[in-house]
PDB file of C-alpha atoms in Angstrom:
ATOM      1  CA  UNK G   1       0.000   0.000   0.000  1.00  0.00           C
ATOM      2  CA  UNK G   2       1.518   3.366  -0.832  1.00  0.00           C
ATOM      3  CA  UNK G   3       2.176   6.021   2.308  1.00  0.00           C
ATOM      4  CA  UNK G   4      -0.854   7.639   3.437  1.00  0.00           C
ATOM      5  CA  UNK G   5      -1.230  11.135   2.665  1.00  0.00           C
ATOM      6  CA  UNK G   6      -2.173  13.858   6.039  1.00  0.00           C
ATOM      7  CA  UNK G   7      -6.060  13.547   6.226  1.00  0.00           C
ATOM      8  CA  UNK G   8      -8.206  15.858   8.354  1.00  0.00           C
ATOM      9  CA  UNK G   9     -10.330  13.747  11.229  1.00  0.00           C
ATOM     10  CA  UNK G  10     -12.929  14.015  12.977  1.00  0.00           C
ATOM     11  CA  UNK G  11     -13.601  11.970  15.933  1.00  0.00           C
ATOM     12  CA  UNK G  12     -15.721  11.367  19.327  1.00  0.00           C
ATOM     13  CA  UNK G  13     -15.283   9.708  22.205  1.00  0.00           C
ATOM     14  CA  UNK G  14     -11.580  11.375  22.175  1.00  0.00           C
ATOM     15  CA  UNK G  15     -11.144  11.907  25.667  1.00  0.00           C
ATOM     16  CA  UNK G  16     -10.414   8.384  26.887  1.00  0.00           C
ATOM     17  CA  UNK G  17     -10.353   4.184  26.278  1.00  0.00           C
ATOM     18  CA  UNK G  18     -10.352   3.760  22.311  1.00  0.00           C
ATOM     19  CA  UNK G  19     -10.664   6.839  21.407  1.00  0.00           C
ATOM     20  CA  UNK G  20      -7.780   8.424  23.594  1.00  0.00           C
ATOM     21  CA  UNK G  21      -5.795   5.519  21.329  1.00  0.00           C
ATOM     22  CA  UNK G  22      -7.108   6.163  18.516  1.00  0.00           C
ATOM     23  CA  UNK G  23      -6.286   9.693  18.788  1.00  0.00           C
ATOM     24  CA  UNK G  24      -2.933   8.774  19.654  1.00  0.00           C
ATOM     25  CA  UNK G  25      -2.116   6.538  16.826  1.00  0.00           C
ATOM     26  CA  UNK G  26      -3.315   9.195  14.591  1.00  0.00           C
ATOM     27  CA  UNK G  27      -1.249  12.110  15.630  1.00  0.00           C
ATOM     28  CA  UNK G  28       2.388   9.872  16.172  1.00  0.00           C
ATOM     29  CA  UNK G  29       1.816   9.200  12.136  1.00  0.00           C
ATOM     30  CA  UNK G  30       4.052  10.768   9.750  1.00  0.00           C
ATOM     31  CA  UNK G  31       1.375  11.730   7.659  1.00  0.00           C
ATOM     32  CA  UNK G  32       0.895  14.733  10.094  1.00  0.00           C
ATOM     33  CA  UNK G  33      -2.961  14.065  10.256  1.00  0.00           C
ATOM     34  CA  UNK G  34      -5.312  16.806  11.491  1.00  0.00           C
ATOM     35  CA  UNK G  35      -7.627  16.140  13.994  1.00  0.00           C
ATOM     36  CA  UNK G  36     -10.555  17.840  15.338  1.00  0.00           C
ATOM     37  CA  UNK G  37     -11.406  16.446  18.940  1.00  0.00           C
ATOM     38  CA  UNK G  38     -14.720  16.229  21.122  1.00  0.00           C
ATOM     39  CA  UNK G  39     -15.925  15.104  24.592  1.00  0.00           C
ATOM     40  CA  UNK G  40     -17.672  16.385  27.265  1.00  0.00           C
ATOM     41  CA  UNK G  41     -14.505  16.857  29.015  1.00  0.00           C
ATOM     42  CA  UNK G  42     -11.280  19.135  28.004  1.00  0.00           C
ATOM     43  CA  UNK G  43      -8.389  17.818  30.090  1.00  0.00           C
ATOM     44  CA  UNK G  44      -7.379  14.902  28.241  1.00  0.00           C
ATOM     45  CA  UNK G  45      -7.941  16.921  24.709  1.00  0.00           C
ATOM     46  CA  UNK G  46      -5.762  19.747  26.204  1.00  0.00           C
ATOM     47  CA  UNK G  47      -3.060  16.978  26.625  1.00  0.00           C
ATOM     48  CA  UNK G  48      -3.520  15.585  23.762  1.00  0.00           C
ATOM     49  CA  UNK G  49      -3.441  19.317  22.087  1.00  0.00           C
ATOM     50  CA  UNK G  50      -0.362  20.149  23.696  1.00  0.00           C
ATOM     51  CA  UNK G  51       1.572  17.283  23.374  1.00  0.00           C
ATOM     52  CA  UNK G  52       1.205  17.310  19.408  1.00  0.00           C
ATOM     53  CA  UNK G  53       0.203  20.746  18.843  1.00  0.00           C
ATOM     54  CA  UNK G  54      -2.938  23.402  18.087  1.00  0.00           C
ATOM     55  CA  UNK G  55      -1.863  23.051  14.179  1.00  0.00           C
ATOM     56  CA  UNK G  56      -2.415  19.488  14.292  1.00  0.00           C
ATOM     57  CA  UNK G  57      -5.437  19.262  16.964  1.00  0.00           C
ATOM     58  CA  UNK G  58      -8.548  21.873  17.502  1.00  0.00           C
ATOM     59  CA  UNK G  59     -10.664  20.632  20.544  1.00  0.00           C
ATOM     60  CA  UNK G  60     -14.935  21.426  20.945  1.00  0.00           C
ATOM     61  CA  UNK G  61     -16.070  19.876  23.768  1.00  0.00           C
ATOM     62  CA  UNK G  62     -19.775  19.255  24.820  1.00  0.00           C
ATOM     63  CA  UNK G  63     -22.085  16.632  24.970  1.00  0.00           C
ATOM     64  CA  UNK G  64     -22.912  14.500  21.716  1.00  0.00           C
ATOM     65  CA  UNK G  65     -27.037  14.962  22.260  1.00  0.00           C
ATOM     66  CA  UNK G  66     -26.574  17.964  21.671  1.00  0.00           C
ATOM     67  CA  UNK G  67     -27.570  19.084  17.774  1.00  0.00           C
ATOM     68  CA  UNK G  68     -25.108  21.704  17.614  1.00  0.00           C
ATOM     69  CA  UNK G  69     -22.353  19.854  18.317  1.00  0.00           C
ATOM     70  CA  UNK G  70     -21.742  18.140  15.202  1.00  0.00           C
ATOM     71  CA  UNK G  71     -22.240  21.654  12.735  1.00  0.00           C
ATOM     72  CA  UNK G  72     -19.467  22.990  15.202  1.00  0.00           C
ATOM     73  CA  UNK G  73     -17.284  20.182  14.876  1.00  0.00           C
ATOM     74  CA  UNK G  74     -17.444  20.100  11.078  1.00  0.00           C
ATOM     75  CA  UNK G  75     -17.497  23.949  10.468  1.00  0.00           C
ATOM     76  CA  UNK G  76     -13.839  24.105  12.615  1.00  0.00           C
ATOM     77  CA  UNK G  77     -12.822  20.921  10.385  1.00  0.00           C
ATOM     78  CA  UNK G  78     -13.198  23.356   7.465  1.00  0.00           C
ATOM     79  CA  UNK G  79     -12.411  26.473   8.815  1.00  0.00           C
ATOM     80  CA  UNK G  80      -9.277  25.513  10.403  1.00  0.00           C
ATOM     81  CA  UNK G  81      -8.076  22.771   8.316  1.00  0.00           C
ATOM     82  CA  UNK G  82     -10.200  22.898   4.727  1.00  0.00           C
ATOM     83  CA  UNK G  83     -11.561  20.366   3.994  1.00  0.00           C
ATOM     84  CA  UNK G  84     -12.882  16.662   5.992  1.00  0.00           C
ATOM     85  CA  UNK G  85     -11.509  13.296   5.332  1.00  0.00           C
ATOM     86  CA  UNK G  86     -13.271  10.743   7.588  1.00  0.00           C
ATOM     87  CA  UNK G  87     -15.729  10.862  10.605  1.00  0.00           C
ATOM     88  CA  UNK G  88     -14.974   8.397  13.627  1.00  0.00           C
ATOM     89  CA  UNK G  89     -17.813   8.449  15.714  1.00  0.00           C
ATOM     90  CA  UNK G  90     -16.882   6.884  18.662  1.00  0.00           C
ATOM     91  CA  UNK G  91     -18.773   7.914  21.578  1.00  0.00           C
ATOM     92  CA  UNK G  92     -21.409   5.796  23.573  1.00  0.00           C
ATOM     93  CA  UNK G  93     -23.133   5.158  26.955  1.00  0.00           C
ATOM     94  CA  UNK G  94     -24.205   2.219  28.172  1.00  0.00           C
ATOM     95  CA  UNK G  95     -27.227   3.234  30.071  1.00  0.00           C
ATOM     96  CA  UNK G  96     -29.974   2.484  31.358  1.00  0.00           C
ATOM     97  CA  UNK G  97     -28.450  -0.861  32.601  1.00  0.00           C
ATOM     98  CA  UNK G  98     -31.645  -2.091  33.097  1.00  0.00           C
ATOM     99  CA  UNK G  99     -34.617  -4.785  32.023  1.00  0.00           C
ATOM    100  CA  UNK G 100     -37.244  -3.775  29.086  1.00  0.00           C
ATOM    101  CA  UNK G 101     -39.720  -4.214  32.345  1.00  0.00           C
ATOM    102  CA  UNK G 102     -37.911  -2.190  34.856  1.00  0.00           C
ATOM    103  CA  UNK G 103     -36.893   1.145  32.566  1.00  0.00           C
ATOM    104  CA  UNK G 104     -38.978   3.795  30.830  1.00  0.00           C
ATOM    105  CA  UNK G 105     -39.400   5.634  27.821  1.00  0.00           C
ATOM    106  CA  UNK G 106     -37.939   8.391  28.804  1.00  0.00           C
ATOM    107  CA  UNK G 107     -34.547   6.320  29.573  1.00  0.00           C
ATOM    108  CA  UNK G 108     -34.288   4.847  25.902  1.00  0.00           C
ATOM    109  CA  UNK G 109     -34.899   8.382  24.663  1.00  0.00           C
ATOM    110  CA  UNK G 110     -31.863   9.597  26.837  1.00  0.00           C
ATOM    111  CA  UNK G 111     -30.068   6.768  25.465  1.00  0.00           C
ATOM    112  CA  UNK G 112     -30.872   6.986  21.676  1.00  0.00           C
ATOM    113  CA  UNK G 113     -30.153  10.594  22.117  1.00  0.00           C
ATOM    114  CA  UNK G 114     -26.759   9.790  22.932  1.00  0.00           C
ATOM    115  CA  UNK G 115     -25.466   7.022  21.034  1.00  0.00           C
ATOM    116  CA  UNK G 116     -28.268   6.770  17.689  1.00  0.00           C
ATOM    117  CA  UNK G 117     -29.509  10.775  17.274  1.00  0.00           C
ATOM    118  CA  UNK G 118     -26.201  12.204  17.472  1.00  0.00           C
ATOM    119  CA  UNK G 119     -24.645  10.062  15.327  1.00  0.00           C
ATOM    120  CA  UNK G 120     -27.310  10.649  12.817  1.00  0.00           C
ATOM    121  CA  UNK G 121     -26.817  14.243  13.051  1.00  0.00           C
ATOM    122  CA  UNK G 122     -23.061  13.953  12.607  1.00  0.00           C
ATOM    123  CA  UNK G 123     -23.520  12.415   9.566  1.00  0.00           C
ATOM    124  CA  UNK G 124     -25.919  14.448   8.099  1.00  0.00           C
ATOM    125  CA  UNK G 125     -23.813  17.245   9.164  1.00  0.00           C
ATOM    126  CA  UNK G 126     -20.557  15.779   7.461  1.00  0.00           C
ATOM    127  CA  UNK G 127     -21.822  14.431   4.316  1.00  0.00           C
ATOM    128  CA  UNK G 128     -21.263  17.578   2.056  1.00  0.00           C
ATOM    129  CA  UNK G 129     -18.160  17.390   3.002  1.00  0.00           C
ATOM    130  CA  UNK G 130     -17.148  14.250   2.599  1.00  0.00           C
ATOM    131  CA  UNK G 131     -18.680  13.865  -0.542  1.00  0.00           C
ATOM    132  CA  UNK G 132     -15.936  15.785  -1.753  1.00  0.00           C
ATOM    133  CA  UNK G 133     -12.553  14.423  -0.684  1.00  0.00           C
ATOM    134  CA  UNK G 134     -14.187  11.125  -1.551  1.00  0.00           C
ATOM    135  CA  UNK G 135     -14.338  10.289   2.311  1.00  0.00           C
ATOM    136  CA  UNK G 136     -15.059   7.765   4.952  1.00  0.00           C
ATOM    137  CA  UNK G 137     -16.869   7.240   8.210  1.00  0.00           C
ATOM    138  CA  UNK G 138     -16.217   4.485  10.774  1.00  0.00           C
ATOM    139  CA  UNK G 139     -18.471   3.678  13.899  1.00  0.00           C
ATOM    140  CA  UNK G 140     -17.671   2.384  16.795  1.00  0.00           C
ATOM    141  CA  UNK G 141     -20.342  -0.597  17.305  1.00  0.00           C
ATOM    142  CA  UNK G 142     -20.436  -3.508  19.611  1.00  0.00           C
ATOM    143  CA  UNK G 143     -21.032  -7.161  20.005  1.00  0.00           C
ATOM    144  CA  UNK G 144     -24.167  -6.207  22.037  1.00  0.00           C
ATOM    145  CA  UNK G 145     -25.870  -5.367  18.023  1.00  0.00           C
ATOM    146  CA  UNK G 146     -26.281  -8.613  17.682  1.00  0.00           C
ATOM    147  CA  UNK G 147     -26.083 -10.773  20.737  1.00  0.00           C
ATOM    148  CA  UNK G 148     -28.296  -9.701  23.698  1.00  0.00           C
ATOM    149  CA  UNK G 149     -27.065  -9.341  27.353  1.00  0.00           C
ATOM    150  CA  UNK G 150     -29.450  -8.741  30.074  1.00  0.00           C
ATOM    151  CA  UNK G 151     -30.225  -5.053  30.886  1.00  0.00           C
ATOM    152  CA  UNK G 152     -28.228  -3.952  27.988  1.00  0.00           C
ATOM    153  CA  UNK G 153     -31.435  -3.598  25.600  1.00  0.00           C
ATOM    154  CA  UNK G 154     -30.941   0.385  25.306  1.00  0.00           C
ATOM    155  CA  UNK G 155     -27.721   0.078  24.046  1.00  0.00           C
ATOM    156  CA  UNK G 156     -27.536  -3.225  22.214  1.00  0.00           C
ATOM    157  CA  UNK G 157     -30.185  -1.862  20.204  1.00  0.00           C
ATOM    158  CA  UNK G 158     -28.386   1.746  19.504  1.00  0.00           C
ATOM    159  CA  UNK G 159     -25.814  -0.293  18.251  1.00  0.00           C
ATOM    160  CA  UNK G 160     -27.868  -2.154  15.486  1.00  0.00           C
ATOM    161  CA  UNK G 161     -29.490   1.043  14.278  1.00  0.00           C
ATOM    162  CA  UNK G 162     -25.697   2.033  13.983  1.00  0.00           C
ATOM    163  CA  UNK G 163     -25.215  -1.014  11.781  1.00  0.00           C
ATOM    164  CA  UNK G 164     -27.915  -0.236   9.227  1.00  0.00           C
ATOM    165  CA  UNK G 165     -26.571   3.332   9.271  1.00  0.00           C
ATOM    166  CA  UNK G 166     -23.620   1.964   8.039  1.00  0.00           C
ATOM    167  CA  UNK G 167     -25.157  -0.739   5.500  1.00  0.00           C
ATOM    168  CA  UNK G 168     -27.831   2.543   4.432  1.00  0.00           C
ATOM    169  CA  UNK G 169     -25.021   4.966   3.255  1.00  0.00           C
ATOM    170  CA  UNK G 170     -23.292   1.985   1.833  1.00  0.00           C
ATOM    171  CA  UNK G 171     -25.856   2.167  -0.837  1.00  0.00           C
ATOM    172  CA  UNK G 172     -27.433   6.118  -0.357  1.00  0.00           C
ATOM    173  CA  UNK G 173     -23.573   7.676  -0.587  1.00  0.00           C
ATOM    174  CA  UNK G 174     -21.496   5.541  -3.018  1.00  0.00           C
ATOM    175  CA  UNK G 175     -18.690   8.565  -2.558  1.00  0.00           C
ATOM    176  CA  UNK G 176     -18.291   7.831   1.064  1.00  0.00           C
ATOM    177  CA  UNK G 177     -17.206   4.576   2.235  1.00  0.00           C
ATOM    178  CA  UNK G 178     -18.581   3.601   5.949  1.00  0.00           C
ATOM    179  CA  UNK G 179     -17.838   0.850   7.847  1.00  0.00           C
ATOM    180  CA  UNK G 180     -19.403  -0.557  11.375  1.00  0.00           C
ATOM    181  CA  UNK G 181     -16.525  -2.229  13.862  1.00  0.00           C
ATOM    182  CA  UNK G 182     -17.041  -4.393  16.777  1.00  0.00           C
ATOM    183  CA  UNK G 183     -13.887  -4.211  18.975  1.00  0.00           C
ATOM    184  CA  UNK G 184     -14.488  -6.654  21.281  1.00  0.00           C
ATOM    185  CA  UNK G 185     -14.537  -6.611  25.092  1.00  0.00           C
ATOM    186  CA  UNK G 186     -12.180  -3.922  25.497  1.00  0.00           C
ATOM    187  CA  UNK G 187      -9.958  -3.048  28.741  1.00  0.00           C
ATOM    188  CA  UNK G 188     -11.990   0.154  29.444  1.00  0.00           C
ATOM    189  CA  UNK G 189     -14.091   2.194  32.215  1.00  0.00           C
ATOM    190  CA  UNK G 190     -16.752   0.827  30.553  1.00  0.00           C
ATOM    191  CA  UNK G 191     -15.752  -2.944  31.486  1.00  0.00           C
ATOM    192  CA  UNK G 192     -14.386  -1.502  34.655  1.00  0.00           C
ATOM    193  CA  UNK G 193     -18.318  -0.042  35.224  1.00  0.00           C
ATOM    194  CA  UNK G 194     -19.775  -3.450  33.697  1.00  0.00           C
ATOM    195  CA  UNK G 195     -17.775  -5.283  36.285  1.00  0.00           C
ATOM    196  CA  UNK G 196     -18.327  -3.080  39.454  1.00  0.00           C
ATOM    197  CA  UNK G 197     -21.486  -0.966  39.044  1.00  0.00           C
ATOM    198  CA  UNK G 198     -23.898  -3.009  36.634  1.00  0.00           C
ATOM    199  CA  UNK G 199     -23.420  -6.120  37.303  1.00  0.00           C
ATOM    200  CA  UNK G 200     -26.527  -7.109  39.674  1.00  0.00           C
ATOM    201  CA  UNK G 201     -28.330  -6.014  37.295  1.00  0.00           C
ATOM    202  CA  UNK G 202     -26.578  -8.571  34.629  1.00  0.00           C
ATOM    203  CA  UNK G 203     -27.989 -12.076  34.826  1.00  0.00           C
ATOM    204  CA  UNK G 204     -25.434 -14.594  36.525  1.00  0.00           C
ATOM    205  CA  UNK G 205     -23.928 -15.845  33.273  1.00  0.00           C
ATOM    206  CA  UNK G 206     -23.058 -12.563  31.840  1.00  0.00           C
ATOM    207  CA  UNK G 207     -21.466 -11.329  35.413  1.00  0.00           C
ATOM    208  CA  UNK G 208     -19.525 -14.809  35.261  1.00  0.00           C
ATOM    209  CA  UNK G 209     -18.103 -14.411  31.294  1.00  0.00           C
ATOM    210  CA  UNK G 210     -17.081 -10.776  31.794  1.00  0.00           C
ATOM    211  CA  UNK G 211     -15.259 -11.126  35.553  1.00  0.00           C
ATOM    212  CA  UNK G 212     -13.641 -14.237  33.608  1.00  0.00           C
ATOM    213  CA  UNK G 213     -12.468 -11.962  30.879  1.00  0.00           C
ATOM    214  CA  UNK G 214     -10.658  -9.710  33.120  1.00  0.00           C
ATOM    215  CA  UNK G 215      -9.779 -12.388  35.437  1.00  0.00           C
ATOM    216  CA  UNK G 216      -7.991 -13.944  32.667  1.00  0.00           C
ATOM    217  CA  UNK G 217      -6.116 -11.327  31.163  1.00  0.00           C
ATOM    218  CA  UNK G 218      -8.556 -11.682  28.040  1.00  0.00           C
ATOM    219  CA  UNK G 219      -9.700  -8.520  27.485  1.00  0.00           C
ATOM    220  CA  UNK G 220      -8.813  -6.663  24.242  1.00  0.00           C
ATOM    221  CA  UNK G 221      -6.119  -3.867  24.535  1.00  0.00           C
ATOM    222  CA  UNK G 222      -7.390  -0.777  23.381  1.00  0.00           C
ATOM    223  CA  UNK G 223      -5.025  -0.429  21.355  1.00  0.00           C
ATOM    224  CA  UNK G 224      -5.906  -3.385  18.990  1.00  0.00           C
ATOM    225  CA  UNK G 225      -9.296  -2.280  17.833  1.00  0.00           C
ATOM    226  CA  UNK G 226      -7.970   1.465  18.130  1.00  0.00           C
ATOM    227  CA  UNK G 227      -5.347   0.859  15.116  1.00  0.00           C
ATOM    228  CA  UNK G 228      -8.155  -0.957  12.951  1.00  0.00           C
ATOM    229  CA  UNK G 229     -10.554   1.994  13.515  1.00  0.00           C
ATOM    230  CA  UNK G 230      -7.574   4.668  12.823  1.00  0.00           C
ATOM    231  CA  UNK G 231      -6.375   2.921   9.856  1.00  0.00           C
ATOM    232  CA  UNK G 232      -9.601   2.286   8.382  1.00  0.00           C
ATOM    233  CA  UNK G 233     -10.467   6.303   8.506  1.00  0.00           C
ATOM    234  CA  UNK G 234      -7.409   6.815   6.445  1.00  0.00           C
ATOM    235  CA  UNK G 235      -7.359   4.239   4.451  1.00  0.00           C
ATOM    236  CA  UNK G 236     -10.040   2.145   4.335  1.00  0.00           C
ATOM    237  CA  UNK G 237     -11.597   0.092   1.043  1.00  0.00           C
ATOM    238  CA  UNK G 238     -14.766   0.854  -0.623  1.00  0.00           C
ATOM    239  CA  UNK G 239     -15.065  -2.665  -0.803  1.00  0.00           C
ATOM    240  CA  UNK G 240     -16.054  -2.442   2.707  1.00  0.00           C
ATOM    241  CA  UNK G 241     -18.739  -0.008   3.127  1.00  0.00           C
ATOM    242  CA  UNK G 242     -21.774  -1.435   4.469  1.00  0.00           C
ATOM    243  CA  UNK G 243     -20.070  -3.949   6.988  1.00  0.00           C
ATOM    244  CA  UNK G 244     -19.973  -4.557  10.139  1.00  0.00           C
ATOM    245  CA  UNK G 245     -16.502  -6.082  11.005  1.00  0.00           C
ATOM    246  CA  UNK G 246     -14.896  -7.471  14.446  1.00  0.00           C
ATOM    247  CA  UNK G 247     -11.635  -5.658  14.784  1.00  0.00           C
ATOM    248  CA  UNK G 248     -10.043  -8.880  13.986  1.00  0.00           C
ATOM    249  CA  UNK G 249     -11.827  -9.959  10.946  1.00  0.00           C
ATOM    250  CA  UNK G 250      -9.724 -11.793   8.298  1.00  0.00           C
ATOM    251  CA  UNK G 251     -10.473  -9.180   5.958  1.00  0.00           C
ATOM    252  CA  UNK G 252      -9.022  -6.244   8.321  1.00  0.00           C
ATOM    253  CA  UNK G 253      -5.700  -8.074   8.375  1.00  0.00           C
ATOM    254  CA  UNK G 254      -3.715  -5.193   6.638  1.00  0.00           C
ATOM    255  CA  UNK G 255      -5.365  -2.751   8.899  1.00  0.00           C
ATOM    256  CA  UNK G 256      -4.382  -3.979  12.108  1.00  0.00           C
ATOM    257  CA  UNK G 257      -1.119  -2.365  13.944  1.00  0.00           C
ATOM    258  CA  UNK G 258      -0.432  -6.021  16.446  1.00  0.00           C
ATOM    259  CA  UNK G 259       0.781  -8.218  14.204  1.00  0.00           C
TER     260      UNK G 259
END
């Protein structure tokens, strides 16, 4: 594959687990890729800023629900940098934590707000864009799409609208190439907050397979799934858009930075 030429990046999620790596991975390149950051916190972006400096990272923080959020984040792609290359949209929540029975309506709003709506609106906000520099957006999914855990109904569910996103603009945007990645059970805070916070209300089998994960020493490294997801937003095939991919998919092979 020939060197990768500097690409301009948006992503979510920036502040910490995959994305923290991913954001990492992208900025130690020598392809001097731009990146425009987001979470609801600063500190880690200011690191991140200052460690690889404010020509090569411009930081808006806020909350993804919120609609303005994703015009902001692709009008300082532009106006700063020129021009957008690939959308990682990487953020999430996993709650409510909760059974169908036991939660509301206004819960699963919250929660589609967060990880469905928003990403919705990103996309419709980066399309024109990326319709231009022939460009590519990668999502962050999870096994949850399409296996169900107990309580986990909000989010599993996100997840597999995030899917047909994907598998929709595979066939609405044949300029943009999008692709939907499961990476795993990841060594996170949110496996740290599956293990300690939600797990009574996890049924005794899922508790069991994810304390044995960590137990183990079989979680995924952040860094495994974060080098797929980074090298897929700079370089990633048309022949892919529309799937949704483990990290460690066969085809991915020549994407992956641990082998």
């Amino acid at each position: 594959m020939s060197e990768p030429k500097e690409m301009v990046i948006i992503l979510t999620g920036a502040s910490r687990g995959i994305g923290l790596t991913i954001a990492h991975y992208l900025l130690s390149q020598p392809a001097q890729h731009k990146l425009v950051l987001t979470s609801r916190t600063a500190s880690a972006l200011n690191e991140l800023q200052n460690k690889y400096g404010k020509d090569r990272v411009e930081i808006v923080t806020g909350d993804a629900a919120e609609p303005r959020l994703a015009k902001d984040l692709v009008s300082v792609a532009n106006e700063r940098f020129g021009r957008l290359d690939s959308l990682i949209i990487n953020h999430g929540a996993l709650d409510p934590v909760k059974k169908v029975a036991d939660s509301t309506p206004e819960e699963w709003r919250k929660a589609y707000d967060v990880n469905v709506f928003s990403a919705v609106g990103m996309v419709q906000a980066a399309l024109p864009s990326l319709r231009k520099t022939k460009g590519r957006i990668v999502i962050t999914s999870s096994g949850a799409a399409t296996g169900a855990y107990q309580g986990w109904g909000a989010y599993g569910s996100g997840k597999a609208v995030l899917n047909h996103l994907a598998l929709t603009l595979s066939v609405e945007e044949p300029a943009v190439t999008t692709v939907s990645i499961r990476p795993g059970v990841v060594d996170t805070e949110m496996q740290r907050a599956i293990r300690e916070e939600h797990n009574k209300t996890m049924s005794a089998t899922d508790q069991e397979k994810f304390h044995g994960l960590h137990k183990e020493g079989k979680l995924v490294r952040p860094e495994q799934p974060g080098g797929v997801i980074a090298n897929l937003a700079v370089r990633g095939e048309r022949e892919l858009s529309g799937r949704f991919l483990s990290w460690d998919d066969a085809s991915l092979k020549g994407y992956r930075t641990d082998l």
